[in-house]
Coordinates of C-alpha atoms in Angstrom, one line a residue:
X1217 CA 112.6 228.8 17.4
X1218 CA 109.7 226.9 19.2
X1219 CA 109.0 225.5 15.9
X1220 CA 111.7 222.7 17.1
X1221 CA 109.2 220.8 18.5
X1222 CA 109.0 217.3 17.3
X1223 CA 105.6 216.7 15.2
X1224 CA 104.0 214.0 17.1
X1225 CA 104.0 211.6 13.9
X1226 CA 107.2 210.6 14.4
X1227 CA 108.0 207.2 16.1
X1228 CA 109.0 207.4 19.7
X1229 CA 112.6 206.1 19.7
X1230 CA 113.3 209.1 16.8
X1231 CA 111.3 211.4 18.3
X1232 CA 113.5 210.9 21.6
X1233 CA 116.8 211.2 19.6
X1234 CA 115.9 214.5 18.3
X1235 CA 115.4 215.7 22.1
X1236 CA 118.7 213.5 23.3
X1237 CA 121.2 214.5 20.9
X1238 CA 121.1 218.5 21.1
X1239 CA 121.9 217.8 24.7
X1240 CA 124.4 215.8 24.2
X1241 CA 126.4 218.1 22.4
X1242 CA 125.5 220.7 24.8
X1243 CA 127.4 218.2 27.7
X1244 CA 130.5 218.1 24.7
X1245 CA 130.7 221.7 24.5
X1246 CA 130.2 222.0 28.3
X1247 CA 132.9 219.7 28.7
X1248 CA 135.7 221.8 26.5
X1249 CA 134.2 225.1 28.2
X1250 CA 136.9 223.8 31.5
X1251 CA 139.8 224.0 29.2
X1252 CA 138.8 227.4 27.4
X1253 CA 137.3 229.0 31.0
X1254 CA 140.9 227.8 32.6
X1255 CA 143.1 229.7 29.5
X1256 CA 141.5 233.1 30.5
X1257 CA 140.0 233.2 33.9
X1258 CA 142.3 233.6 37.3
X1259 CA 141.1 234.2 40.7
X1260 CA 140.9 237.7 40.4
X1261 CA 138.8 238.0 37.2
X1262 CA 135.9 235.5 37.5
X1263 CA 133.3 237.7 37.9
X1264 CA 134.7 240.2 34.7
X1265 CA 135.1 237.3 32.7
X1266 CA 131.2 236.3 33.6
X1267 CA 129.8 239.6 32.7
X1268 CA 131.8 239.6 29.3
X1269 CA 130.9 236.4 29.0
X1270 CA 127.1 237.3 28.8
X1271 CA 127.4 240.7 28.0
X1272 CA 128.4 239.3 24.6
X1273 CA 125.4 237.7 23.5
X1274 CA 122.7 239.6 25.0
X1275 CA 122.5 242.7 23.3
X1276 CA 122.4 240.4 19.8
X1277 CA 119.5 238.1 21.6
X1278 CA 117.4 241.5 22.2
X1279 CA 118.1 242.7 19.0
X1280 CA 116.5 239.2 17.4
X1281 CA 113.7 238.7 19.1
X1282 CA 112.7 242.0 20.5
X1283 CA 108.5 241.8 19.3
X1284 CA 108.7 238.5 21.3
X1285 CA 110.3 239.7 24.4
X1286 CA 107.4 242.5 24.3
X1287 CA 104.8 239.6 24.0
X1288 CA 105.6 238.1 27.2
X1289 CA 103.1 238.8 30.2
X1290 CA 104.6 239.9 33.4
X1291 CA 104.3 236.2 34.7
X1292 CA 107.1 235.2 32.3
X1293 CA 109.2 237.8 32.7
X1294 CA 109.0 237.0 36.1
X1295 CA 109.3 232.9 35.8
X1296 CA 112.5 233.7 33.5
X1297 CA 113.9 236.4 35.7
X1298 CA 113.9 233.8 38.6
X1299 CA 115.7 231.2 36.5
X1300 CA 118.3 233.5 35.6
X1301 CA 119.0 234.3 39.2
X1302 CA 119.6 230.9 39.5
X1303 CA 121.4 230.5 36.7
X1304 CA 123.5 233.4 37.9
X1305 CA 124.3 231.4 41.6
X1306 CA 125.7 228.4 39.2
X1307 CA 127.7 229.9 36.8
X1308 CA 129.5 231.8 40.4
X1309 CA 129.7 228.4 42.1
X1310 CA 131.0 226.6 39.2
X1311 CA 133.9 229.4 38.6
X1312 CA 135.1 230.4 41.6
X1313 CA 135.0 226.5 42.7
X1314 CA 137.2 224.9 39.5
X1315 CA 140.0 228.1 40.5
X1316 CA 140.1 226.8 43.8
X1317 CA 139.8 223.2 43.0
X1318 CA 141.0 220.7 40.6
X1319 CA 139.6 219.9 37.1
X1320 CA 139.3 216.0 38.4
X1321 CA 137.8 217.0 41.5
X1322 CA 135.1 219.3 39.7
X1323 CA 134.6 217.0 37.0
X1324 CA 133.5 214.4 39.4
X1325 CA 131.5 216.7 42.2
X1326 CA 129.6 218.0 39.3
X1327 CA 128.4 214.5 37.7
X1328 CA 126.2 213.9 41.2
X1329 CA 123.5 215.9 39.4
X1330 CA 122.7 212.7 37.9
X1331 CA 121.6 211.4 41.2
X1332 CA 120.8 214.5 43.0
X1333 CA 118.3 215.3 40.3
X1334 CA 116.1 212.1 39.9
X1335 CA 116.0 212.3 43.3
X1336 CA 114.8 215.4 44.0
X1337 CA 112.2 215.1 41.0
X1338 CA 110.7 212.0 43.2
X1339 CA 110.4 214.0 46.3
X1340 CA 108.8 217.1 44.1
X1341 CA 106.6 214.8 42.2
X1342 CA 105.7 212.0 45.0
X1343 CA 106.5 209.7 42.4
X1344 CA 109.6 207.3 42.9
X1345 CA 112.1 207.2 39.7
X1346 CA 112.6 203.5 38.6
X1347 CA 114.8 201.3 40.0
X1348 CA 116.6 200.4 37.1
X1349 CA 117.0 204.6 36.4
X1350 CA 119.1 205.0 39.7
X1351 CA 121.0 201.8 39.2
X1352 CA 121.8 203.6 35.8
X1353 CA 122.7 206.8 37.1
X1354 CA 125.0 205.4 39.9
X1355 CA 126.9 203.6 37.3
X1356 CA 127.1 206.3 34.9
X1357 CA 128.6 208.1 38.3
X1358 CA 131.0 205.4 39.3
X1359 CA 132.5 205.6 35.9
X1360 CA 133.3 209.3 36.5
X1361 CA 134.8 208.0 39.6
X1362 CA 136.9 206.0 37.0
X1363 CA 137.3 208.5 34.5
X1364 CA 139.0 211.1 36.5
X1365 CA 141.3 209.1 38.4
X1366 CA 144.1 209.7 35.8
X1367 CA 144.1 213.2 37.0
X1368 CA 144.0 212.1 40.4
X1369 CA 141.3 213.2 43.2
X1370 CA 143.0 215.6 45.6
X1371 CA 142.2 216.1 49.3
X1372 CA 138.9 218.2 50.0
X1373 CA 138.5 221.5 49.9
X1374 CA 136.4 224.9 49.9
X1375 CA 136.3 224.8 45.9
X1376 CA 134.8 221.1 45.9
X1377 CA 132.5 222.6 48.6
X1378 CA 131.6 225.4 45.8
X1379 CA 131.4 222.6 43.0
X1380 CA 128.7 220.3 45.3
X1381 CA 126.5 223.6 45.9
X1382 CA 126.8 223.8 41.8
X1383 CA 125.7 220.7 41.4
X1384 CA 122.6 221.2 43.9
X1385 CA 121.8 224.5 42.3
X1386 CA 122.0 222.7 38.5
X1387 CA 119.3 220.6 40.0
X1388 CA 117.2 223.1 41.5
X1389 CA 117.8 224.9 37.6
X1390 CA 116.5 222.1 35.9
X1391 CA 113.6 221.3 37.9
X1392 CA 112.6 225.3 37.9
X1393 CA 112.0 225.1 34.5
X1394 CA 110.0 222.1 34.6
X1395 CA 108.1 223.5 37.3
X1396 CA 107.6 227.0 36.7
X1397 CA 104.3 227.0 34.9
X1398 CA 104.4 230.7 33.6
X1399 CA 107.5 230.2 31.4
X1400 CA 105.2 226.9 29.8
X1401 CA 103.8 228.8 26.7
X1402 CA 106.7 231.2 26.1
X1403 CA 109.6 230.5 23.1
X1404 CA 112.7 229.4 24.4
X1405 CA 114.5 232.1 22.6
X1406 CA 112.7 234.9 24.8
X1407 CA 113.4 232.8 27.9
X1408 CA 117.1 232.1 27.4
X1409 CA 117.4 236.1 26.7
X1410 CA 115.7 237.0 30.0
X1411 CA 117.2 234.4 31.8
X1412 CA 121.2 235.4 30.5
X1413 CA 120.0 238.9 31.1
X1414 CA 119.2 238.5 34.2
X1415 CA 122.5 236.6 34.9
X1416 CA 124.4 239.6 33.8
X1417 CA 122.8 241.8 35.7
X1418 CA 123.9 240.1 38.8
X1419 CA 127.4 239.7 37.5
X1420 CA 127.3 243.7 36.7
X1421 CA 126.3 244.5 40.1
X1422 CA 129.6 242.5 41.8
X1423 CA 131.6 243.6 39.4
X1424 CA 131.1 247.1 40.5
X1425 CA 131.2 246.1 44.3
X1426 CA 134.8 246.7 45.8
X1427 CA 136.8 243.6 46.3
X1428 CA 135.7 241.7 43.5
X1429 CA 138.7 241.4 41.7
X1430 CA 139.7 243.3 38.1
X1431 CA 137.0 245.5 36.3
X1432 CA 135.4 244.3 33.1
X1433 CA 136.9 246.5 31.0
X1434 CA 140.1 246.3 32.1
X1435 CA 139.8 242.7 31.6
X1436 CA 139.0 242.9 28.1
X1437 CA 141.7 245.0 27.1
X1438 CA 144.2 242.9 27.8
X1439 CA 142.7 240.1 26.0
X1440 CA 144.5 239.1 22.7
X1441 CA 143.0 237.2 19.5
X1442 CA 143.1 233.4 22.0
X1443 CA 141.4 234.9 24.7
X1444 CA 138.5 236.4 22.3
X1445 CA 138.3 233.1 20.9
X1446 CA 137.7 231.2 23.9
X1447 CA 135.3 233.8 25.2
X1448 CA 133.2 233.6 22.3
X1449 CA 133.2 229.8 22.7
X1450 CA 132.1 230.0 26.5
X1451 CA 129.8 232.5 25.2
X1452 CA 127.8 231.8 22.0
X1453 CA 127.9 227.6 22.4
X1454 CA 128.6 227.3 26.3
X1455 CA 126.4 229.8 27.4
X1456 CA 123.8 231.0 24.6
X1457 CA 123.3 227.5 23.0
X1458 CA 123.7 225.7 25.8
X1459 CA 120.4 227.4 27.6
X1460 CA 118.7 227.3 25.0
X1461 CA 118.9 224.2 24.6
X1462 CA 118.3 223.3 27.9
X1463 CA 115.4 225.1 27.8
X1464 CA 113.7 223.6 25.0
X1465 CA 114.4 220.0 26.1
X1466 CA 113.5 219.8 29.4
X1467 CA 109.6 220.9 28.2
X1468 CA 110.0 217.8 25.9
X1469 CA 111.6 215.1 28.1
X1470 CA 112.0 214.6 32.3
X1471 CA 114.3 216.9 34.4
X1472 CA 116.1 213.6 35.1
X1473 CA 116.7 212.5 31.2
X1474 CA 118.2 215.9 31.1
X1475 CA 120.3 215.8 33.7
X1476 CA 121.9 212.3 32.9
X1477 CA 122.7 213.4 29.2
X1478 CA 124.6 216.6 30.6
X1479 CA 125.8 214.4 33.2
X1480 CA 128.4 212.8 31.1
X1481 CA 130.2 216.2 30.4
X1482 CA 133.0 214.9 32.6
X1483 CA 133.7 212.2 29.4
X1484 CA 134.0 215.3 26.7
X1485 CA 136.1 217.1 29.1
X1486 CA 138.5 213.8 29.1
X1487 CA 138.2 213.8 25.4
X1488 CA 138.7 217.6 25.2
X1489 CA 141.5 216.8 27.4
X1490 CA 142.4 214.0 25.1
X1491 CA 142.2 215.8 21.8
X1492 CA 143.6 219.6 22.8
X1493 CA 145.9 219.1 25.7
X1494 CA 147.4 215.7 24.8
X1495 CA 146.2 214.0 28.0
X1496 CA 146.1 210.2 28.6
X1497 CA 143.0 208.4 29.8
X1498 CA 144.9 204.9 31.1
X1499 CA 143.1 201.5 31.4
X1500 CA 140.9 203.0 34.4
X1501 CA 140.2 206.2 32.4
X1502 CA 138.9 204.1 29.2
X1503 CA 136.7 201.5 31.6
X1504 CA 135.5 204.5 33.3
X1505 CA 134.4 206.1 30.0
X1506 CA 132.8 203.0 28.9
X1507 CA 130.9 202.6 32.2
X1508 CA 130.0 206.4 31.7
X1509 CA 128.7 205.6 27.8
X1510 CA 126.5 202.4 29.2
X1511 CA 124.7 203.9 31.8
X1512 CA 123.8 206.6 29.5
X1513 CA 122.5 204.6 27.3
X1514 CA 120.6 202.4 29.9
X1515 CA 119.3 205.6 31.8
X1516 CA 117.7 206.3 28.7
X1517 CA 115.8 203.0 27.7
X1518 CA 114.3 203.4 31.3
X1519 CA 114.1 207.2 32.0

């Protein structure tokens, strides 16, 4: 798998394209994961729902890449572990706060990773992000603002509390694995399984706690053939792709490139919405789209 990297031949403009639009397409399929995580999760099965949703892929990523995973020194392991516990805090935030919140409101309160990450790359690195990176950024942001005002943005609450300490804790993620130098020489195959391990763990260990809403198992028998489907979407590209992804790209590119490219997830969950749920953007929806697709495209002439 770490065979993806881009030989160092290539011209720079292609060579960034071939980093750029993998993530993309993890934002696309991030986007959709809202619809499919709403069609089978409820307040009282977030945390089965989680474990099945890792529990899936795991045993398959051990099985494929076990002589790695036994290569790794006890520094990786370690390095990984700690991302997945991190990972582990997002994926909790993220649920439990689009139950108890809107898809508008999270959609929105998500997208400030695009500022909240730059930022807190300056203040790691000492080095101030350009100008013209923020201004992009804060206008890729203002055209969420747009974007989601079809849905309408409802008054406060404690899920769009939930979906702001997401947001935080998908910046702190990113920047871990830019910053963790133990995890540098390791493939991103053995990573992502150690990290999604880890994550299940911790989902395995609520799940068995009292009060934490239906057990797995229970969970999964009551599933029929569209709930499978939709977990093995959240699972294989949400979730297994996804980090993998994410892992390979930000060791080729900046934590903030990374974070504005997954930062316009909030446009393929309007065009998820578009497409499967027969929703309608309005003139603010398609300005704020358009404001979202231009400072994409400007963040990355200057990031």
């Amino acid at each position: 798998m770490s065979s993806l990297a881009v030989p160092a031949a290539l011209p720079a403009p292609r060579r960034a394209w071939l980093t750029d639009l993998p993530l993309l397409l993890v934002a696309a399929v991030w986007g959709a994961s809202y619809l499919a995580a709403k069609g089978i999760t409820t307040t009282h099965t977030v945390v089965a729902v989680l474990v099945l949703r890792f529990a899936v892929v795991v045993p398959v990523l051990v099985a494929a890449g076990w002589r790695r995973l036994r290569a790794l020194t006890g520094a990786q392991w370690r390095g990984a572990a700690t991302l997945g516990l991190i990972l582990a805090g997002i994926f909790l935030l993220e649920t439990y706060g689009v139950v108890h919140t809107s898809a508008t409101n999270a959609g929105l309160i998500i997208s400030l990773t695009m500022i909240l990450t730059p930022l807190a790359e300056a203040a790691v690195t000492r080095r101030r992000p350009p100008r013209a990176f923020l201004a992009a950024a804060a206008l890729s942001v203002a055209g969420v603002v747009l974007l989601t005002q079809g849905g309408g943005f409802t008054a406060p609450s404690g899920g769009d509390l939930l979906m702001l300490l997401a947001a935080i804790a998908r910046t702190a993620h990113v920047l871990a694995m830019s910053r963790i130098k133990a995890v540098e020489s390791a493939d991103s195959l053995s990573l992502t399984t150690v990290q999604l391990g880890s994550a299940v763990a911790v989902f395995a260990v609520l799940a068995a706690l009292p009060g934490t809403g239906a057990a797995p198992w229970t969970v999964a028998l009551g599933f029929g053939p569209r709930e499978w489907a939709g977990l093995l979407f959240l699972s294989v590209l949400c979730t297994l792709f996804a980090f993998f992804v994410q892992m390979w790209a930000v060791r080729r590119t900046s934590p903030s490139r990374v974070s504005l490219l997954l930062g316009t997830e909030p446009l393929w969950a309007a065009a998820a919405g578009i497409a499967l749920a027969g929703d309608r953007l309005g003139p603010l929806g398609l300005a704020g789209a358009a404001l979202v697709l231009a400072g994409t495209a400007w963040g990355r002439r200057t990031a």
